[in-house]
Amino acid sequence: MVNDARPLRISYIFPQFPVATQTFAASDINELAANGHAVTVYCIKPLDKATVEALKSIPVSPSITVLRPSRKLPIRAVFQALYSIPAVVAVLCVIFRNFIHHPKLAIECLFCVPRVVEIATDIEDKKFDIVHSFWGRHPSLVLAYLRRLRGDRTYPVLSSFAGAYDLVADDFLVDLG
């Protein structure tokens, strides 16, 4: 079957990429790139030793762009947060509403907010066709932020993968995806 559709611009959001448990995700992303789609992967967390090791055993196509956070808070994220205060407040409200039941997770999420803003800003700028959060927990904060930021405006397809761990965790993040 011949597909004459234009290549898609697809973004994936992971806590970290790749890790040992993501071999099937990496193969899906590699296949999308091999079929001519432009794939950008955003990582919530900075590069760590486990990911460096996984990079040795899990092949990732060089045509895939992987964007990791820097150790410094990007100035652009600060300005974007000021520009989109209602979206930031909406995400913070979700986190604080769940603080009593999930205090450790809520604190982790608070540390993710600057990166969430940074990723969402880049996604808005690059106008992806599809935005997919993989492992529906921390990456789902980006989807929640984008939904609030976009309001009624049209936006790309937003989707989320929730695996067994996400479903067993059964916390407020799974519901955001």
XYZ file of N, CA and C in Angstrom:
531
model
N 0.847 -1.171 0.000
C 0.000 0.000 0.000
C 0.895 1.239 0.000
N 0.605 2.172 -0.877
C 1.384 3.399 -0.977
C 0.664 4.497 -0.201
N 1.428 5.210 0.633
C 0.848 6.302 1.419
C 1.423 7.611 0.889
N 0.558 8.406 0.252
C 0.996 9.683 -0.313
C 0.805 10.845 0.652
N 0.408 10.577 1.880
C 0.197 11.648 2.865
C 1.537 12.305 3.192
N 1.450 13.570 3.554
C 2.676 14.301 3.905
C 3.256 13.729 5.194
N 4.559 13.853 5.350
C 5.165 13.396 6.615
C 4.629 14.211 7.785
N 4.477 13.566 8.903
C 3.978 14.230 10.110
C 5.137 14.764 10.943
N 4.847 15.798 11.710
C 5.778 16.329 12.709
C 5.251 15.833 14.053
N 5.995 14.941 14.672
C 5.529 14.251 15.870
C 6.474 14.537 17.032
N 5.901 14.865 18.177
C 6.731 15.015 19.372
C 6.300 13.982 20.411
N 7.290 13.420 21.049
C 7.089 12.487 22.162
C 7.638 13.159 23.418
N 6.977 12.918 24.531
C 7.452 13.441 25.809
C 7.646 12.249 26.740
N 8.859 12.106 27.239
C 9.223 11.023 28.150
C 9.799 11.618 29.430
N 9.758 10.870 30.547
C 10.535 11.309 31.706
C 12.019 11.325 31.330
N 12.465 10.250 30.663
C 13.843 10.118 30.194
C 13.804 9.188 28.985
N 14.743 9.347 28.068
C 14.733 8.524 26.866
C 16.141 8.335 26.350
N 16.502 7.137 25.929
C 15.799 5.881 26.181
C 16.246 5.285 27.504
N 15.411 4.451 28.055
C 15.786 3.647 29.217
C 15.491 2.190 28.863
N 16.012 1.283 29.641
C 15.936 -0.148 29.325
C 14.505 -0.638 29.084
N 13.524 -0.054 29.750
C 12.138 -0.510 29.598
C 11.441 0.093 28.378
N 12.164 0.843 27.567
C 11.535 1.528 26.431
C 11.959 0.985 25.075
N 12.387 -0.263 25.013
C 12.856 -0.781 23.725
C 11.750 -0.726 22.672
N 10.514 -1.062 23.055
C 9.427 -1.021 22.075
C 9.093 0.415 21.681
N 9.187 1.360 22.613
C 8.940 2.768 22.285
C 10.009 3.274 21.324
N 11.262 2.921 21.601
C 12.359 3.335 20.719
C 12.179 2.745 19.326
N 11.744 1.492 19.241
C 11.554 0.892 17.918
C 10.405 1.566 17.172
N 9.335 1.939 17.871
C 8.227 2.675 17.238
C 8.708 4.018 16.690
N 9.464 4.730 17.502
C 9.962 6.046 17.107
C 10.943 5.917 15.945
N 11.815 4.931 16.004
C 12.750 4.692 14.896
C 11.999 4.391 13.600
N 10.926 3.622 13.700
C 10.139 3.269 12.519
C 9.432 4.504 11.938
N 8.925 5.353 12.804
C 8.315 6.599 12.317
C 9.336 7.438 11.547
N 10.524 7.564 12.116
C 11.590 8.330 11.450
C 11.987 7.663 10.135
N 12.068 6.344 10.121
C 12.445 5.619 8.906
C 11.413 5.808 7.796
N 10.170 6.080 8.179
C 9.108 6.317 7.209
C 8.967 7.791 6.833
N 9.954 8.595 7.212
C 9.989 9.984 6.765
C 9.332 11.002 7.671
N 8.834 10.575 8.824
C 8.211 11.520 9.746
C 9.293 12.208 10.586
N 9.090 13.463 10.887
C 10.031 14.222 11.727
C 9.652 13.993 13.183
N 10.548 13.385 13.951
C 10.261 13.040 15.343
C 11.210 13.792 16.269
N 10.611 14.449 17.260
C 11.372 15.122 18.302
C 10.955 14.513 19.634
N 11.934 14.144 20.443
C 11.672 13.565 21.757
C 12.105 14.575 22.817
N 11.195 14.888 23.722
C 11.486 15.774 24.849
C 11.612 14.936 26.110
N 12.650 15.177 26.875
C 12.845 14.487 28.152
C 12.586 15.473 29.285
N 11.835 15.029 30.266
C 11.556 15.863 31.435
C 12.801 15.962 32.312
N 13.486 14.824 32.487
C 14.625 14.760 33.409
C 15.953 14.886 32.659
N 16.984 15.398 33.331
C 18.313 15.469 32.710
C 18.895 14.076 32.482
N 19.869 14.011 31.601
C 20.553 12.759 31.302
C 21.157 12.181 32.584
N 20.972 10.871 32.780
C 21.546 10.211 33.953
C 22.333 8.978 33.506
N 22.994 8.306 34.450
C 23.858 7.157 34.125
C 23.078 6.032 33.458
N 21.860 5.750 33.936
C 21.070 4.662 33.365
C 20.749 4.931 31.899
N 20.467 6.172 31.578
C 20.152 6.514 30.195
C 21.392 6.430 29.319
N 22.527 6.853 29.843
C 23.787 6.741 29.095
C 24.049 5.276 28.766
N 23.810 4.381 29.724
C 23.987 2.949 29.491
C 22.978 2.434 28.462
N 21.729 2.877 28.575
C 20.687 2.438 27.635
C 21.011 2.884 26.215
N 21.618 4.053 26.072
C 21.984 4.543 24.744
C 22.964 3.602 24.043
N 23.717 2.838 24.821
C 24.678 1.886 24.249
C 23.968 0.651 23.687
N 22.812 0.290 24.257
C 22.149 -0.942 23.854
C 20.842 -0.738 23.081
N 20.248 0.442 23.179
C 18.996 0.709 22.476
C 19.298 1.677 21.334
N 19.209 1.202 20.111
C 19.530 2.093 18.992
C 18.466 3.169 18.804
N 18.919 4.398 18.609
C 18.027 5.519 18.320
C 18.552 6.162 17.042
N 17.678 6.270 16.070
C 18.060 6.831 14.772
C 18.656 8.227 14.943
N 19.732 8.516 14.222
C 20.325 9.861 14.309
C 19.409 10.946 13.753
N 18.359 10.559 13.014
C 17.429 11.565 12.481
C 16.417 12.028 13.535
N 16.402 11.374 14.685
C 15.484 11.750 15.771
C 16.168 12.787 16.651
N 15.477 13.878 16.879
C 16.000 14.926 17.755
C 15.575 14.608 19.182
N 16.537 14.531 20.094
C 16.234 14.295 21.510
C 16.659 15.538 22.278
N 15.692 16.198 22.916
C 15.955 17.431 23.657
C 15.848 17.172 25.159
N 16.945 17.401 25.835
C 17.016 17.181 27.279
C 17.119 18.526 27.995
N 16.695 18.563 29.245
C 16.802 19.837 29.974
C 18.249 20.170 30.306
N 18.494 21.456 30.397
C 19.806 21.867 30.880
C 19.733 21.931 32.400
N 20.845 22.055 33.029
C 20.867 22.133 34.495
C 20.402 23.497 34.982
N 20.399 24.478 34.092
C 19.968 25.828 34.466
C 18.529 26.045 34.029
N 17.823 26.870 34.769
C 16.464 27.224 34.386
C 16.519 28.141 33.169
N 15.947 27.700 32.062
C 15.988 28.543 30.875
C 15.198 29.835 31.071
N 15.814 30.940 30.708
C 15.176 32.251 30.827
C 13.881 32.284 30.019
N 13.911 31.642 28.871
C 12.728 31.627 28.014
C 11.517 31.036 28.739
N 11.731 29.978 29.541
C 10.627 29.351 30.276
C 10.045 30.313 31.300
N 10.898 31.114 31.911
C 10.421 32.099 32.886
C 9.518 33.115 32.196
N 9.959 33.641 31.051
C 9.149 34.621 30.325
C 7.863 34.003 29.796
N 7.935 32.775 29.318
C 6.734 32.110 28.829
C 5.754 31.874 29.974
N 6.262 31.521 31.147
C 5.388 31.323 32.307
C 4.676 32.620 32.664
N 5.388 33.730 32.566
C 4.763 35.027 32.843
C 3.707 35.366 31.800
N 3.967 34.982 30.562
C 3.042 35.240 29.465
C 1.777 34.383 29.593
N 1.929 33.205 30.177
C 0.816 32.258 30.249
C 0.472 31.911 31.691
N 0.343 32.918 32.512
C 0.064 32.712 33.939
C -1.159 31.818 34.177
N -2.277 31.987 33.443
C -3.421 31.094 33.706
C -3.092 29.610 33.511
N -2.289 29.287 32.510
C -1.928 27.886 32.274
C -1.029 27.368 33.393
N -0.075 28.191 33.826
C 0.817 27.797 34.928
C 0.000 27.604 36.203
N -0.896 28.539 36.483
C -1.719 28.453 37.689
C -2.601 27.198 37.646
N -3.142 26.877 36.484
C -3.994 25.682 36.355
C -3.206 24.414 36.695
N -1.983 24.303 36.179
C -1.157 23.125 36.476
C -0.779 23.106 37.958
N -0.403 24.260 38.499
C -0.054 24.325 39.921
C -1.252 23.956 40.808
N -2.445 24.370 40.405
C -3.645 24.033 41.184
C -3.871 22.522 41.224
N -3.667 21.859 40.087
C -3.805 20.400 40.050
C -2.810 19.765 41.018
N -1.586 20.259 40.993
C -0.548 19.704 41.871
C -0.904 19.941 43.337
N -1.257 21.185 43.682
C -1.546 21.502 45.086
C -2.811 20.815 45.592
N -3.801 20.616 44.714
C -5.023 19.909 45.108
C -4.723 18.477 45.538
N -3.679 17.913 45.001
C -3.342 16.521 45.275
C -2.200 16.359 46.270
N -1.776 17.453 46.852
C -0.621 17.446 47.760
C -0.863 16.560 48.982
N -2.054 16.600 49.547
C -2.352 15.830 50.764
C -2.277 14.328 50.502
N -2.825 13.877 49.375
C -2.868 12.444 49.078
C -1.568 11.903 48.468
N -0.831 12.770 47.791
C 0.398 12.340 47.109
C 1.501 13.377 47.309
N 1.960 13.588 48.546
C 2.916 14.673 48.804
C 4.247 14.519 48.058
N 4.800 13.318 48.027
C 6.089 13.119 47.348
C 5.952 13.405 45.851
N 4.906 12.878 45.246
C 4.667 13.087 43.826
C 4.413 14.573 43.529
N 3.677 15.230 44.386
C 3.391 16.656 44.188
C 4.681 17.479 44.213
N 5.579 17.151 45.119
C 6.863 17.866 45.186
C 7.667 17.606 43.909
N 7.701 16.355 43.443
C 8.384 16.036 42.186
C 7.804 16.866 41.040
N 6.481 16.953 41.012
C 5.797 17.699 39.942
C 6.143 19.185 39.988
N 6.247 19.731 41.175
C 6.609 21.152 41.291
C 7.970 21.417 40.655
N 8.905 20.484 40.854
C 10.221 20.636 40.231
C 10.159 20.496 38.711
N 9.129 19.812 38.206
C 8.981 19.629 36.756
C 8.367 20.839 36.051
N 7.691 21.704 36.781
C 6.945 22.799 36.146
C 7.800 23.664 35.217
N 8.994 24.092 35.598
C 9.779 24.887 34.640
C 10.060 24.131 33.337
N 10.355 22.860 33.428
C 10.613 22.066 32.219
C 9.330 21.874 31.416
N 8.212 21.701 32.105
C 6.916 21.588 31.430
C 6.657 22.832 30.585
N 6.896 24.004 31.173
C 6.707 25.261 30.447
C 7.658 25.332 29.255
N 8.897 24.947 29.470
C 9.898 24.986 28.399
C 9.496 24.070 27.235
N 9.080 22.852 27.541
C 8.672 21.908 26.505
C 7.440 22.418 25.765
N 6.431 22.843 26.513
C 5.195 23.324 25.892
C 5.466 24.526 24.988
N 6.344 25.407 25.408
C 6.694 26.577 24.593
C 7.329 26.131 23.283
N 8.231 25.179 23.355
C 8.882 24.688 22.148
C 7.879 23.978 21.237
N 6.985 23.211 21.823
C 5.953 22.520 21.045
C 5.064 23.543 20.341
N 4.678 24.587 21.040
C 3.867 25.649 20.438
C 4.600 26.302 19.271
N 5.879 26.593 19.463
C 6.675 27.242 18.417
C 6.828 26.369 17.173
N 7.010 25.069 17.383
C 7.302 24.168 16.261
C 6.053 23.607 15.590
N 4.898 23.829 16.185
C 3.623 23.443 15.587
C 3.584 21.980 15.105
N 3.737 21.072 16.049
C 3.694 19.641 15.747
C 2.284 19.218 15.351
N 2.197 18.142 14.588
C 0.897 17.563 14.231
C 0.372 16.686 15.367
N 1.289 16.008 16.037
C 0.931 15.083 17.114
C 1.865 15.322 18.299
N 1.291 15.392 19.484
C 2.068 15.500 20.723
C 1.657 14.313 21.580
N 2.621 13.449 21.873
C 2.321 12.201 22.572
C 3.142 12.094 23.852
N 2.448 11.976 24.968
C 3.151 11.768 26.239
C 3.263 10.265 26.446
N 4.478 9.825 26.726
C 4.731 8.394 26.875
C 5.067 8.106 28.317
N 4.472 7.104 28.871
C 4.416 6.856 30.304
C 3.623 8.045 30.836
N 2.345 7.830 31.003
C 1.396 8.905 31.209
C 1.471 9.671 32.502
N 2.587 9.716 33.156
C 2.641 10.394 34.443
C 3.231 11.790 34.318
N 4.486 12.021 34.637
C 5.056 13.375 34.588
C 4.897 14.043 33.224
N 5.079 13.320 32.114
C 4.869 13.959 30.812
C 3.443 14.467 30.602
N 2.484 13.883 31.325
C 1.104 14.341 31.160
C 0.908 15.770 31.671
N 1.828 16.257 32.494
C 1.761 17.664 32.913
C 1.889 18.592 31.709
N 2.680 18.188 30.724
C 2.831 18.999 29.509
C 1.499 19.055 28.765
N 0.814 17.923 28.664
C -0.484 17.914 27.982
C -1.494 18.797 28.699
N -1.511 18.720 30.032
C -2.436 19.554 30.811
C -2.130 21.032 30.586
N -0.857 21.379 30.570
C -0.440 22.766 30.341
C -0.844 23.218 28.937
N -0.591 22.374 27.931
C -0.952 22.733 26.556
C -2.458 22.918 26.396
N -3.240 22.040 27.012
C -4.703 22.179 26.916
C -5.161 23.513 27.499
N -4.616 23.889 28.633
C -4.983 25.155 29.270
C -4.455 26.339 28.460
N -3.255 26.212 27.942
C -2.641 27.279 27.158
C -3.402 27.521 25.866
N -3.813 26.451 25.220
C -4.474 26.561 23.919
C -5.929 26.981 24.043
N -6.578 26.660 25.131
C -7.987 27.008 25.282
C -8.820 26.386 24.180
N -9.648 27.201 23.532
C -10.525 26.718 22.472
C -9.845 26.664 21.105
N -8.632 27.194 21.011
C -7.941 27.171 19.722
C -7.647 25.740 19.304
N -7.547 25.552 18.016
C -7.192 24.217 17.529
C -5.769 23.897 17.972
N -5.539 22.688 18.261
C -4.203 22.275 18.658
C -3.906 20.931 18.010
N -2.673 20.540 18.063
C -2.354 19.231 17.481
C -3.050 18.127 18.262
N -3.013 16.951 17.686
C -3.543 15.787 18.384
C -2.695 15.585 19.633
N -3.350 15.526 20.778
C -2.674 15.270 22.050
C -3.060 13.860 22.479
N -2.063 13.031 22.748
C -2.347 11.658 23.162
C -1.383 11.255 24.263
N -1.739 10.162 24.928
C -0.915 9.716 26.045
C -0.942 8.201 26.129
N 0.204 7.625 26.458
C 0.304 6.198 26.712
C 0.429 5.996 28.209
N -0.478 5.233 28.773
C -0.396 4.866 30.188
C -0.153 3.363 30.249
N 1.006 2.989 30.744
C 1.354 1.577 30.859
C 0.882 0.990 32.175
N 1.222 -0.250 32.400
C 0.786 -0.955 33.604
C 1.218 -0.221 34.870
N 2.460 0.262 34.899
C 2.935 0.972 36.092
C 2.088 2.219 36.346
N 1.772 2.946 35.279
C 0.959 4.154 35.419
C -0.413 3.815 35.997
N -1.007 2.754 35.485
C -2.349 2.378 35.933
C -2.353 1.880 37.370
N -1.294 1.167 37.770
C -1.194 0.686 39.150
C -0.945 1.857 40.094
N -0.144 2.836 39.661
C 0.138 3.998 40.501
C -1.149 4.741 40.833
N -2.078 4.800 39.871
C -3.407 5.366 40.084
C -3.366 6.695 40.836
N -2.588 7.632 40.331
C -2.535 8.944 40.966
C -3.085 9.997 40.026
N -3.052 11.225 40.443
C -3.661 12.302 39.678
C -3.013 12.543 38.324
N -1.767 12.137 38.142
C -1.097 12.364 36.860
C -1.673 11.536 35.727
N -2.094 10.315 36.022
C -2.655 9.451 34.991
C -3.916 10.095 34.413
N -4.695 10.741 35.227
C -5.925 11.380 34.775
C -5.675 12.586 33.876
N -4.482 13.167 33.944
C -4.177 14.341 33.130
C -3.921 13.980 31.672
N -3.449 12.752 31.426
C -3.088 12.339 30.066
C -4.252 12.125 29.205
